Amino acid sequence: MKYQFDDTIDRSRTNSFKWKAKNLENSGKVLYPMWVADMEFSVSPAIAKRLSERVEEGVFGYELLSDKYYDAVKYWLKKRHGCSLENDDILYCAGSMSGLSAVLQTFTEKNDEILVNVPVYGNFYNVIKGCGRIVSESRLLEVNGRFTFDLEDMRRQVSKKTKGVLLCNPHNPTGTVWTEDELRKICSFCKKYNLFIISDEVHYDFVFSGRHIMVREIAGEYNVPAITIISPGKSFNVAGIQTAALLVQGYKMKQMIKDTMSAMAYPFEHSFAQDVTVGAYLESEDWFDAVYEYIKENRELTVNYIKNNLPLLRVPQSDATYLLWIDCSAMRMTEDDIMGFWRDKCGVLPSDGREFGEAGRQYVRLNLACPRENLKRVLDNIKAGFEMLCR
């Protein structure tokens, strides 16, 4: 293997949020954390080299971005997603959720409603509420094992205060890859009710079945305002460097959001933002292709293992992300007991489904971006735990 994804890196000795934010001690044994959405892999050599060279410069003052940054973003979007951009379509932001906050504060007022399809990434709730806006929920439907939009319910949720729809594309946590037909229906829906779209597409590179379609490519046909959030964070395991971008509809929209950022005393570009982005998008394609295949195999291994060994668990159709959404309802336990069981009997700490809203009850989410031997050991520990449950 060219890249050492099988190597175990001891992150417990670092300030890793995944390894430090929760108590991982259980009866003297260390629990394996599979909750936070980052990888247990080293970054690509190209990114490491660029960051090392940047550190050697020794000065980390306020910075701006050069054309290299925009060229890197445009290259990746065109090469991997068939999306052509101009520089005026790209607005750097210091993290996907801070970008979302700026968008909400630009195009909505306090007590306006933002419609989300639940269960969904928990920080959507935090940002919407933190901006003084209201979360309007529409539950996804599970049809033949696959989650999809419930357009009738979405219509029922729309009020005079509803200003926008916040999508997760592909969807976190269910792993659904929205089809062109589904996205066209959403764009038509937004056109009818005069809503704008914010599409969080940070997991867009990890699509294992079907094809990722950028909402902005369809929204333009319907004349629906759309802002897309992207980042190299998930794809290249650099989320901690806090670099993302908003894809907007030209200079006017970009300037409106920039004015909001200025009023928020928004931070300058991160000192490592350009080097990380260039190192990822222009110099690490082969690394990404390798980690993509490795994670794909981890997903297939896990889904098959659960199907063959863990009858009390069910995995709905999941075609994207390195996260797996698991239905635990057959365990017939409360949510607290489910989490306690995974922790105490299986030796693993997954994400609690309730973090994704009420619609996430009776589910957990597992992060599969880890060395395969660690994953196999975790799966065997889960099996042993459930064997005790079924005695």
mmCIF file of C-alpha atoms in Angstrom:
data_model
loop_
_atom_site.group_PDB
_atom_site.id
_atom_site.type_symbol
_atom_site.label_atom_id
_atom_site.label_comp_id
_atom_site.label_asym_id
_atom_site.label_seq_id
_atom_site.Cartn_x
_atom_site.Cartn_y
_atom_site.Cartn_z
ATOM 1 C CA MET A 1 0.000 0.000 0.000
ATOM 2 C CA LYS A 2 1.433 3.367 -1.063
ATOM 3 C CA TYR A 3 -0.165 5.211 1.857
ATOM 4 C CA GLN A 4 -0.139 3.777 5.358
ATOM 5 C CA PHE A 5 -3.832 3.754 6.202
ATOM 6 C CA ASP A 6 -3.345 0.547 8.196
ATOM 7 C CA ASP A 7 -1.044 2.292 10.683
ATOM 8 C CA THR A 8 -2.566 3.126 14.060
ATOM 9 C CA ILE A 9 -1.809 6.670 15.194
ATOM 10 C CA ASP A 10 -2.062 7.231 18.948
ATOM 11 C CA ARG A 11 -4.270 10.324 18.998
ATOM 12 C CA SER A 12 -5.074 9.859 22.686
ATOM 13 C CA ARG A 13 -1.775 11.635 23.385
ATOM 14 C CA THR A 14 -2.900 14.708 21.441
ATOM 15 C CA ASN A 15 -5.624 17.302 21.963
ATOM 16 C CA SER A 16 -7.901 15.488 19.522
ATOM 17 C CA PHE A 17 -11.521 16.419 20.197
ATOM 18 C CA LYS A 18 -12.642 12.902 19.312
ATOM 19 C CA TRP A 19 -10.277 11.389 21.870
ATOM 20 C CA LYS A 20 -10.380 14.041 24.586
ATOM 21 C CA ALA A 21 -13.878 15.560 24.726
ATOM 22 C CA LYS A 22 -15.481 12.522 26.361
ATOM 23 C CA ASN A 23 -14.308 10.073 28.979
ATOM 24 C CA LEU A 24 -12.984 7.053 27.107
ATOM 25 C CA GLU A 25 -12.170 5.006 30.186
ATOM 26 C CA ASN A 26 -14.477 2.083 30.915
ATOM 27 C CA SER A 27 -13.575 -0.442 33.626
ATOM 28 C CA GLY A 28 -9.903 0.163 32.941
ATOM 29 C CA LYS A 29 -10.285 -0.344 29.201
ATOM 30 C CA VAL A 30 -10.064 2.383 26.567
ATOM 31 C CA LEU A 31 -13.201 2.845 24.510
ATOM 32 C CA TYR A 32 -12.788 3.309 20.775
ATOM 33 C CA PRO A 33 -14.335 6.644 19.710
ATOM 34 C CA MET A 34 -16.326 6.490 16.463
ATOM 35 C CA TRP A 35 -18.373 9.650 16.819
ATOM 36 C CA VAL A 36 -16.608 12.809 15.560
ATOM 37 C CA ALA A 37 -16.393 12.985 11.741
ATOM 38 C CA ASP A 38 -12.661 13.060 11.152
ATOM 39 C CA MET A 39 -10.300 10.313 9.985
ATOM 40 C CA GLU A 40 -7.748 8.290 11.892
ATOM 41 C CA PHE A 41 -5.291 8.735 8.995
ATOM 42 C CA SER A 42 -2.328 11.015 8.370
ATOM 43 C CA VAL A 43 -2.818 13.704 5.743
ATOM 44 C CA SER A 44 -1.311 13.344 2.294
ATOM 45 C CA PRO A 45 2.453 13.860 1.922
ATOM 46 C CA ALA A 46 1.772 16.841 -0.346
ATOM 47 C CA ILE A 47 -0.274 18.625 2.321
ATOM 48 C CA ALA A 48 2.270 17.779 5.023
ATOM 49 C CA LYS A 49 5.085 19.144 2.823
ATOM 50 C CA ARG A 50 3.266 22.396 2.102
ATOM 51 C CA LEU A 51 2.441 22.956 5.761
ATOM 52 C CA SER A 52 6.012 22.172 6.783
ATOM 53 C CA GLU A 53 7.351 24.689 4.281
ATOM 54 C CA ARG A 54 4.829 27.255 5.461
ATOM 55 C CA VAL A 55 5.922 26.747 9.085
ATOM 56 C CA GLU A 56 9.548 27.278 8.068
ATOM 57 C CA GLU A 57 8.644 30.773 6.876
ATOM 58 C CA GLY A 58 8.143 31.584 10.551
ATOM 59 C CA VAL A 59 5.675 34.467 10.182
ATOM 60 C CA PHE A 60 1.932 33.990 10.642
ATOM 61 C CA GLY A 61 0.440 37.434 10.363
ATOM 62 C CA TYR A 62 -2.793 38.479 8.657
ATOM 63 C CA GLU A 63 -3.057 37.133 5.140
ATOM 64 C CA LEU A 64 -5.005 37.276 1.906
ATOM 65 C CA LEU A 65 -5.532 34.568 -0.698
ATOM 66 C CA SER A 66 -3.834 34.568 -4.088
ATOM 67 C CA ASP A 67 -5.102 33.213 -7.402
ATOM 68 C CA LYS A 68 -3.532 29.850 -6.500
ATOM 69 C CA TYR A 69 -6.297 29.309 -3.965
ATOM 70 C CA TYR A 70 -9.057 30.011 -6.463
ATOM 71 C CA ASP A 71 -7.356 27.942 -9.163
ATOM 72 C CA ALA A 72 -7.225 24.961 -6.806
ATOM 73 C CA VAL A 73 -10.916 25.190 -5.891
ATOM 74 C CA LYS A 74 -11.925 25.650 -9.527
ATOM 75 C CA TYR A 75 -9.784 22.701 -10.645
ATOM 76 C CA TRP A 76 -11.284 20.290 -8.117
ATOM 77 C CA LEU A 77 -14.853 21.362 -8.722
ATOM 78 C CA LYS A 78 -14.453 21.039 -12.485
ATOM 79 C CA LYS A 79 -12.455 17.797 -12.449
ATOM 80 C CA ARG A 80 -14.388 15.936 -9.771
ATOM 81 C CA HIS A 81 -17.866 17.446 -9.954
ATOM 82 C CA GLY A 82 -18.236 18.933 -13.429
ATOM 83 C CA CYS A 83 -18.854 22.412 -12.017
ATOM 84 C CA SER A 84 -17.335 25.460 -13.724
ATOM 85 C CA LEU A 85 -16.688 28.537 -11.554
ATOM 86 C CA GLU A 86 -15.290 32.021 -11.715
ATOM 87 C CA ASN A 87 -13.309 33.634 -8.909
ATOM 88 C CA ASP A 88 -16.304 35.817 -8.041
ATOM 89 C CA ASP A 89 -18.311 32.643 -7.330
ATOM 90 C CA ILE A 90 -15.951 31.602 -4.506
ATOM 91 C CA LEU A 91 -15.894 33.142 -1.043
ATOM 92 C CA TYR A 92 -13.481 31.814 1.578
ATOM 93 C CA CYS A 93 -14.930 31.217 5.035
ATOM 94 C CA ALA A 94 -13.278 30.097 8.254
ATOM 95 C CA GLY A 95 -15.205 26.852 8.526
ATOM 96 C CA SER A 96 -18.451 25.573 7.075
ATOM 97 C CA MET A 97 -20.654 26.507 10.026
ATOM 98 C CA SER A 98 -19.260 30.013 10.362
ATOM 99 C CA GLY A 99 -20.002 30.393 6.644
ATOM 100 C CA LEU A 100 -23.548 29.200 7.264
ATOM 101 C CA SER A 101 -23.894 31.764 10.040
ATOM 102 C CA ALA A 102 -22.812 34.565 7.706
ATOM 103 C CA VAL A 103 -25.306 33.451 5.056
ATOM 104 C CA LEU A 104 -28.183 33.339 7.538
ATOM 105 C CA GLN A 105 -27.350 36.776 8.854
ATOM 106 C CA THR A 106 -27.184 38.153 5.325
ATOM 107 C CA PHE A 107 -30.424 36.810 3.878
ATOM 108 C CA THR A 108 -32.732 36.358 6.879
ATOM 109 C CA GLU A 109 -33.944 38.279 9.913
ATOM 110 C CA LYS A 110 -34.341 37.189 13.514
ATOM 111 C CA ASN A 111 -37.238 34.758 14.055
ATOM 112 C CA ASP A 112 -37.254 33.764 10.380
ATOM 113 C CA GLU A 113 -37.553 30.025 9.803
ATOM 114 C CA ILE A 114 -35.103 27.734 8.018
ATOM 115 C CA LEU A 115 -36.467 24.393 6.852
ATOM 116 C CA VAL A 116 -34.269 21.319 7.385
ATOM 117 C CA ASN A 117 -34.822 17.646 6.574
ATOM 118 C CA VAL A 118 -34.321 15.541 9.671
ATOM 119 C CA PRO A 119 -32.486 13.681 11.063
ATOM 120 C CA VAL A 120 -29.629 15.981 10.108
ATOM 121 C CA TYR A 121 -26.192 17.180 11.203
ATOM 122 C CA GLY A 122 -26.629 18.512 14.712
ATOM 123 C CA ASN A 123 -24.675 21.737 14.299
ATOM 124 C CA PHE A 124 -27.320 22.974 11.860
ATOM 125 C CA TYR A 125 -29.569 23.393 14.894
ATOM 126 C CA ASN A 126 -26.865 25.203 16.849
ATOM 127 C CA VAL A 127 -26.073 27.701 14.108
ATOM 128 C CA ILE A 128 -29.686 28.439 13.153
ATOM 129 C CA LYS A 129 -30.727 28.963 16.762
ATOM 130 C CA GLY A 130 -27.526 30.819 17.584
ATOM 131 C CA CYS A 131 -28.366 33.342 14.868
ATOM 132 C CA GLY A 132 -31.788 33.900 16.419
ATOM 133 C CA ARG A 133 -33.563 32.021 13.634
ATOM 134 C CA ILE A 134 -36.032 29.157 14.023
ATOM 135 C CA VAL A 135 -35.494 25.559 12.925
ATOM 136 C CA SER A 136 -38.447 24.176 10.956
ATOM 137 C CA GLU A 137 -38.240 20.386 10.681
ATOM 138 C CA SER A 138 -39.503 18.028 8.010
ATOM 139 C CA ARG A 139 -38.894 14.343 8.582
ATOM 140 C CA LEU A 140 -37.334 12.311 5.825
ATOM 141 C CA LEU A 141 -39.311 9.305 4.631
ATOM 142 C CA GLU A 142 -37.752 5.859 4.502
ATOM 143 C CA VAL A 143 -38.983 4.163 1.337
ATOM 144 C CA ASN A 144 -37.774 0.619 0.630
ATOM 145 C CA GLY A 145 -34.857 1.131 3.000
ATOM 146 C CA ARG A 146 -33.772 4.490 1.524
ATOM 147 C CA PHE A 147 -34.362 7.927 3.004
ATOM 148 C CA THR A 148 -35.949 10.550 0.756
ATOM 149 C CA PHE A 149 -37.760 13.887 0.989
ATOM 150 C CA ASP A 150 -41.369 14.080 2.143
ATOM 151 C CA LEU A 151 -42.504 16.968 -0.056
ATOM 152 C CA GLU A 152 -46.032 16.963 1.319
ATOM 153 C CA ASP A 153 -44.708 17.372 4.835
ATOM 154 C CA MET A 154 -42.279 20.053 3.670
ATOM 155 C CA ARG A 155 -45.224 21.992 2.244
ATOM 156 C CA ARG A 156 -47.022 21.739 5.572
ATOM 157 C CA GLN A 157 -44.013 23.219 7.362
ATOM 158 C CA VAL A 158 -43.789 26.332 5.199
ATOM 159 C CA SER A 159 -45.084 29.516 6.796
ATOM 160 C CA LYS A 160 -44.804 33.229 6.082
ATOM 161 C CA LYS A 161 -41.639 33.210 8.188
ATOM 162 C CA THR A 162 -39.925 30.460 6.184
ATOM 163 C CA LYS A 163 -37.096 31.970 4.144
ATOM 164 C CA GLY A 164 -34.845 29.118 3.117
ATOM 165 C CA VAL A 165 -34.122 25.395 2.908
ATOM 166 C CA LEU A 166 -30.888 24.038 4.362
ATOM 167 C CA LEU A 167 -29.885 20.839 2.588
ATOM 168 C CA CYS A 168 -27.202 18.301 3.390
ATOM 169 C CA ASN A 169 -25.956 16.930 0.042
ATOM 170 C CA PRO A 170 -25.018 14.102 0.311
ATOM 171 C CA HIS A 171 -26.956 13.639 3.493
ATOM 172 C CA ASN A 172 -25.396 13.334 6.919
ATOM 173 C CA PRO A 173 -26.230 11.099 8.780
ATOM 174 C CA THR A 174 -28.295 8.813 6.509
ATOM 175 C CA GLY A 175 -25.796 8.665 3.638
ATOM 176 C CA THR A 176 -28.456 9.339 1.000
ATOM 177 C CA VAL A 177 -27.199 10.618 -2.341
ATOM 178 C CA TRP A 178 -29.920 12.872 -3.718
ATOM 179 C CA THR A 179 -30.892 12.079 -7.296
ATOM 180 C CA GLU A 180 -31.352 14.687 -10.000
ATOM 181 C CA ASP A 181 -35.111 14.144 -9.814
ATOM 182 C CA GLU A 182 -35.137 14.727 -6.044
ATOM 183 C CA LEU A 183 -33.071 17.893 -6.353
ATOM 184 C CA ARG A 184 -35.278 19.204 -9.148
ATOM 185 C CA LYS A 185 -38.311 18.697 -6.938
ATOM 186 C CA ILE A 186 -36.588 20.627 -4.148
ATOM 187 C CA CYS A 187 -35.691 23.471 -6.513
ATOM 188 C CA SER A 188 -39.263 23.555 -7.849
ATOM 189 C CA PHE A 189 -40.527 23.591 -4.259
ATOM 190 C CA CYS A 190 -38.261 26.522 -3.388
ATOM 191 C CA LYS A 191 -39.297 28.403 -6.507
ATOM 192 C CA LYS A 192 -42.980 27.986 -5.626
ATOM 193 C CA TYR A 193 -42.542 29.262 -2.066
ATOM 194 C CA ASN A 194 -39.860 31.874 -2.855
ATOM 195 C CA LEU A 195 -37.190 30.213 -0.733
ATOM 196 C CA PHE A 196 -33.428 30.240 -1.164
ATOM 197 C CA ILE A 197 -31.253 27.130 -0.779
ATOM 198 C CA ILE A 198 -28.170 26.604 1.348
ATOM 199 C CA SER A 199 -26.536 23.298 0.424
ATOM 200 C CA ASP A 200 -23.894 21.837 2.734
ATOM 201 C CA GLU A 201 -21.841 19.600 0.429
ATOM 202 C CA VAL A 202 -18.743 19.010 2.536
ATOM 203 C CA HIS A 203 -19.089 15.221 2.167
ATOM 204 C CA TYR A 204 -19.434 15.519 -1.616
ATOM 205 C CA ASP A 205 -16.296 13.552 -2.500
ATOM 206 C CA PHE A 206 -17.328 10.384 -0.636
ATOM 207 C CA VAL A 207 -20.123 9.105 -2.879
ATOM 208 C CA PHE A 208 -19.881 5.345 -3.356
ATOM 209 C CA SER A 209 -23.017 4.644 -5.370
ATOM 210 C CA GLY A 210 -24.878 6.983 -7.669
ATOM 211 C CA ARG A 211 -23.524 10.430 -8.554
ATOM 212 C CA HIS A 212 -23.163 13.569 -6.534
ATOM 213 C CA ILE A 213 -25.015 16.462 -8.161
ATOM 214 C CA MET A 214 -24.296 19.975 -7.001
ATOM 215 C CA VAL A 215 -27.528 21.801 -6.218
ATOM 216 C CA ARG A 216 -26.247 25.015 -7.778
ATOM 217 C CA GLU A 217 -26.187 23.324 -11.188
ATOM 218 C CA ILE A 218 -29.951 22.770 -11.006
ATOM 219 C CA ALA A 219 -31.056 25.763 -8.952
ATOM 220 C CA GLY A 220 -29.973 28.130 -11.706
ATOM 221 C CA GLU A 221 -32.458 26.553 -14.106
ATOM 222 C CA TYR A 222 -35.257 27.394 -11.669
ATOM 223 C CA ASN A 223 -33.920 30.865 -10.875
ATOM 224 C CA VAL A 224 -33.622 29.877 -7.210
ATOM 225 C CA PRO A 225 -30.859 31.586 -5.199
ATOM 226 C CA ALA A 226 -28.418 28.946 -3.963
ATOM 227 C CA ILE A 227 -25.312 29.022 -1.785
ATOM 228 C CA THR A 228 -23.145 25.910 -1.572
ATOM 229 C CA ILE A 229 -20.767 25.116 1.282
ATOM 230 C CA ILE A 230 -17.652 23.082 0.423
ATOM 231 C CA SER A 231 -14.412 22.255 2.197
ATOM 232 C CA PRO A 232 -11.362 20.010 1.848
ATOM 233 C CA GLY A 233 -11.847 19.173 5.540
ATOM 234 C CA LYS A 234 -13.683 15.855 5.251
ATOM 235 C CA SER A 235 -12.035 14.689 2.035
ATOM 236 C CA PHE A 236 -8.445 15.302 3.146
ATOM 237 C CA ASN A 237 -8.729 15.119 6.958
ATOM 238 C CA VAL A 238 -7.857 18.768 7.539
ATOM 239 C CA ALA A 239 -11.049 19.900 9.300
ATOM 240 C CA GLY A 240 -9.060 21.300 12.222
ATOM 241 C CA ILE A 241 -7.398 23.895 10.010
ATOM 242 C CA GLN A 242 -10.787 25.552 9.512
ATOM 243 C CA THR A 243 -10.892 26.331 5.829
ATOM 244 C CA ALA A 244 -14.013 26.194 3.691
ATOM 245 C CA ALA A 245 -15.674 28.117 0.890
ATOM 246 C CA LEU A 246 -19.090 29.390 -0.054
ATOM 247 C CA LEU A 247 -20.000 28.995 -3.714
ATOM 248 C CA VAL A 248 -22.257 31.916 -4.550
ATOM 249 C CA GLN A 249 -23.981 33.371 -7.612
ATOM 250 C CA GLY A 250 -21.477 35.977 -8.666
ATOM 251 C CA TYR A 251 -20.038 39.214 -7.364
ATOM 252 C CA LYS A 252 -23.216 40.837 -5.995
ATOM 253 C CA MET A 253 -24.145 37.940 -3.716
ATOM 254 C CA LYS A 254 -20.517 37.531 -2.703
ATOM 255 C CA GLN A 255 -20.270 41.184 -1.731
ATOM 256 C CA MET A 256 -23.460 41.025 0.336
ATOM 257 C CA ILE A 257 -22.070 38.144 2.385
ATOM 258 C CA LYS A 258 -18.665 39.846 2.660
ATOM 259 C CA ASP A 259 -20.387 42.940 4.069
ATOM 260 C CA THR A 260 -21.986 40.753 6.737
ATOM 261 C CA MET A 261 -18.649 39.148 7.508
ATOM 262 C CA SER A 262 -17.105 42.596 7.869
ATOM 263 C CA ALA A 263 -19.834 43.615 10.306
ATOM 264 C CA MET A 264 -19.136 40.415 12.273
ATOM 265 C CA ALA A 265 -15.417 41.317 12.434
ATOM 266 C CA TYR A 266 -14.899 38.075 10.536
ATOM 267 C CA PRO A 267 -11.322 36.738 10.781
ATOM 268 C CA PHE A 268 -8.732 37.065 8.061
ATOM 269 C CA GLU A 269 -7.880 34.040 5.966
ATOM 270 C CA HIS A 270 -6.181 31.299 7.978
ATOM 271 C CA SER A 271 -2.394 31.282 7.553
ATOM 272 C CA PHE A 272 -2.548 27.675 6.340
ATOM 273 C CA ALA A 273 -5.749 27.957 4.272
ATOM 274 C CA GLN A 274 -4.166 28.421 0.870
ATOM 275 C CA ASP A 275 -1.433 25.814 1.303
ATOM 276 C CA VAL A 276 -3.898 23.214 2.582
ATOM 277 C CA THR A 277 -6.320 23.881 -0.260
ATOM 278 C CA VAL A 278 -3.656 23.861 -2.974
ATOM 279 C CA GLY A 279 -1.940 20.823 -1.463
ATOM 280 C CA ALA A 280 -5.251 18.968 -1.342
ATOM 281 C CA TYR A 281 -6.983 19.848 -4.588
ATOM 282 C CA LEU A 282 -3.969 20.202 -6.892
ATOM 283 C CA GLU A 283 -1.441 17.766 -5.431
ATOM 284 C CA SER A 284 -3.263 14.977 -3.563
ATOM 285 C CA GLU A 285 -5.685 13.360 -5.987
ATOM 286 C CA ASP A 286 -3.929 10.001 -5.815
ATOM 287 C CA TRP A 287 -4.001 10.118 -1.991
ATOM 288 C CA PHE A 288 -7.708 10.877 -2.051
ATOM 289 C CA ASP A 289 -8.403 8.078 -4.550
ATOM 290 C CA ALA A 290 -6.556 5.670 -2.258
ATOM 291 C CA VAL A 291 -8.362 6.748 0.926
ATOM 292 C CA TYR A 292 -11.672 6.649 -0.936
ATOM 293 C CA GLU A 293 -11.123 2.994 -1.886
ATOM 294 C CA TYR A 294 -9.937 2.131 1.621
ATOM 295 C CA ILE A 295 -13.012 3.660 3.224
ATOM 296 C CA LYS A 296 -15.263 2.060 0.623
ATOM 297 C CA GLU A 297 -13.902 -1.342 1.636
ATOM 298 C CA ASN A 298 -14.400 -0.464 5.310
ATOM 299 C CA ARG A 299 -18.025 0.388 4.587
ATOM 300 C CA GLU A 300 -18.649 -2.834 2.684
ATOM 301 C CA LEU A 301 -16.985 -4.852 5.437
ATOM 302 C CA THR A 302 -19.101 -3.195 8.136
ATOM 303 C CA VAL A 303 -22.436 -3.429 6.322
ATOM 304 C CA ASN A 304 -21.872 -7.113 5.547
ATOM 305 C CA TYR A 305 -20.680 -7.841 9.076
ATOM 306 C CA ILE A 306 -23.780 -6.284 10.598
ATOM 307 C CA LYS A 307 -26.052 -8.105 8.148
ATOM 308 C CA ASN A 308 -24.454 -11.487 8.857
ATOM 309 C CA ASN A 309 -23.768 -11.223 12.588
ATOM 310 C CA LEU A 310 -25.946 -8.599 14.251
ATOM 311 C CA PRO A 311 -29.651 -9.251 13.610
ATOM 312 C CA LEU A 312 -30.737 -6.617 16.132
ATOM 313 C CA LEU A 313 -29.137 -3.883 14.025
ATOM 314 C CA ARG A 314 -30.254 -2.589 10.638
ATOM 315 C CA VAL A 315 -28.417 -0.373 8.163
ATOM 316 C CA PRO A 316 -30.673 1.591 5.783
ATOM 317 C CA GLN A 317 -29.392 2.173 2.256
ATOM 318 C CA SER A 318 -26.317 4.341 2.591
ATOM 319 C CA ASP A 319 -24.362 5.457 -0.477
ATOM 320 C CA ALA A 320 -22.136 8.266 0.789
ATOM 321 C CA THR A 321 -19.876 9.609 3.564
ATOM 322 C CA TYR A 322 -17.575 7.596 5.813
ATOM 323 C CA LEU A 323 -20.337 7.559 8.421
ATOM 324 C CA LEU A 324 -22.887 4.760 8.873
ATOM 325 C CA TRP A 325 -26.431 5.307 10.178
ATOM 326 C CA ILE A 326 -27.594 2.289 12.186
ATOM 327 C CA ASP A 327 -31.125 1.504 13.357
ATOM 328 C CA CYS A 328 -31.093 0.075 16.905
ATOM 329 C CA SER A 329 -34.863 -0.041 17.469
ATOM 330 C CA ALA A 330 -34.926 -3.854 17.572
ATOM 331 C CA MET A 331 -32.848 -3.676 20.754
ATOM 332 C CA ARG A 332 -36.034 -2.456 22.499
ATOM 333 C CA MET A 333 -34.186 -0.103 24.811
ATOM 334 C CA THR A 334 -34.396 3.565 25.665
ATOM 335 C CA GLU A 335 -31.903 5.835 23.947
ATOM 336 C CA ASP A 336 -29.896 6.192 27.146
ATOM 337 C CA ASP A 337 -29.736 2.423 27.507
ATOM 338 C CA ILE A 338 -28.724 1.998 23.868
ATOM 339 C CA MET A 339 -25.811 4.379 24.312
ATOM 340 C CA GLY A 340 -24.873 2.753 27.614
ATOM 341 C CA PHE A 341 -24.909 -0.671 25.988
ATOM 342 C CA TRP A 342 -22.620 0.386 23.112
ATOM 343 C CA ARG A 343 -20.268 1.967 25.596
ATOM 344 C CA ASP A 344 -20.238 -0.589 28.394
ATOM 345 C CA LYS A 345 -20.788 -3.866 26.531
ATOM 346 C CA CYS A 346 -19.288 -3.146 23.096
ATOM 347 C CA GLY A 347 -16.395 -0.876 24.025
ATOM 348 C CA VAL A 348 -17.199 1.723 21.388
ATOM 349 C CA LEU A 349 -18.486 5.281 21.494
ATOM 350 C CA PRO A 350 -20.723 6.073 18.494
ATOM 351 C CA SER A 351 -22.658 9.289 17.870
ATOM 352 C CA ASP A 352 -25.991 9.344 19.685
ATOM 353 C CA GLY A 353 -28.807 9.568 17.133
ATOM 354 C CA ARG A 354 -30.474 12.256 19.235
ATOM 355 C CA GLU A 355 -27.655 14.620 18.249
ATOM 356 C CA PHE A 356 -29.379 14.741 14.847
ATOM 357 C CA GLY A 357 -32.769 15.756 16.219
ATOM 358 C CA GLU A 358 -35.801 13.876 17.478
ATOM 359 C CA ALA A 359 -35.920 11.947 14.203
ATOM 360 C CA GLY A 360 -32.603 10.359 15.192
ATOM 361 C CA ARG A 361 -33.987 8.513 18.203
ATOM 362 C CA GLN A 362 -33.153 4.791 18.254
ATOM 363 C CA TYR A 363 -30.189 5.295 15.899
ATOM 364 C CA VAL A 364 -26.440 5.582 16.287
ATOM 365 C CA ARG A 365 -23.847 6.789 13.793
ATOM 366 C CA LEU A 366 -20.472 5.092 13.343
ATOM 367 C CA ASN A 367 -17.371 6.696 11.823
ATOM 368 C CA LEU A 368 -15.613 4.107 9.622
ATOM 369 C CA ALA A 369 -12.547 6.179 8.642
ATOM 370 C CA CYS A 370 -10.081 4.175 10.706
ATOM 371 C CA PRO A 371 -7.444 1.452 10.204
ATOM 372 C CA ARG A 372 -9.063 -1.804 9.127
ATOM 373 C CA GLU A 373 -7.648 -3.923 11.928
ATOM 374 C CA ASN A 374 -9.080 -1.459 14.447
ATOM 375 C CA LEU A 375 -12.437 -1.643 12.681
ATOM 376 C CA LYS A 376 -12.409 -5.456 12.701
ATOM 377 C CA ARG A 377 -11.596 -5.479 16.399
ATOM 378 C CA VAL A 378 -14.414 -3.035 17.120
ATOM 379 C CA LEU A 379 -16.877 -5.122 15.107
ATOM 380 C CA ASP A 380 -15.882 -8.277 16.977
ATOM 381 C CA ASN A 381 -16.344 -6.422 20.281
ATOM 382 C CA ILE A 382 -19.784 -5.260 19.151
ATOM 383 C CA LYS A 383 -20.684 -8.826 18.214
ATOM 384 C CA ALA A 384 -19.552 -10.102 21.620
ATOM 385 C CA GLY A 385 -21.669 -7.461 23.329
ATOM 386 C CA PHE A 386 -24.775 -8.365 21.373
ATOM 387 C CA GLU A 387 -24.233 -12.072 21.959
ATOM 388 C CA MET A 388 -24.465 -11.366 25.701
ATOM 389 C CA LEU A 389 -27.637 -9.358 25.090
ATOM 390 C CA CYS A 390 -29.278 -12.215 23.220
ATOM 391 C CA ARG A 391 -28.531 -14.917 25.779
#
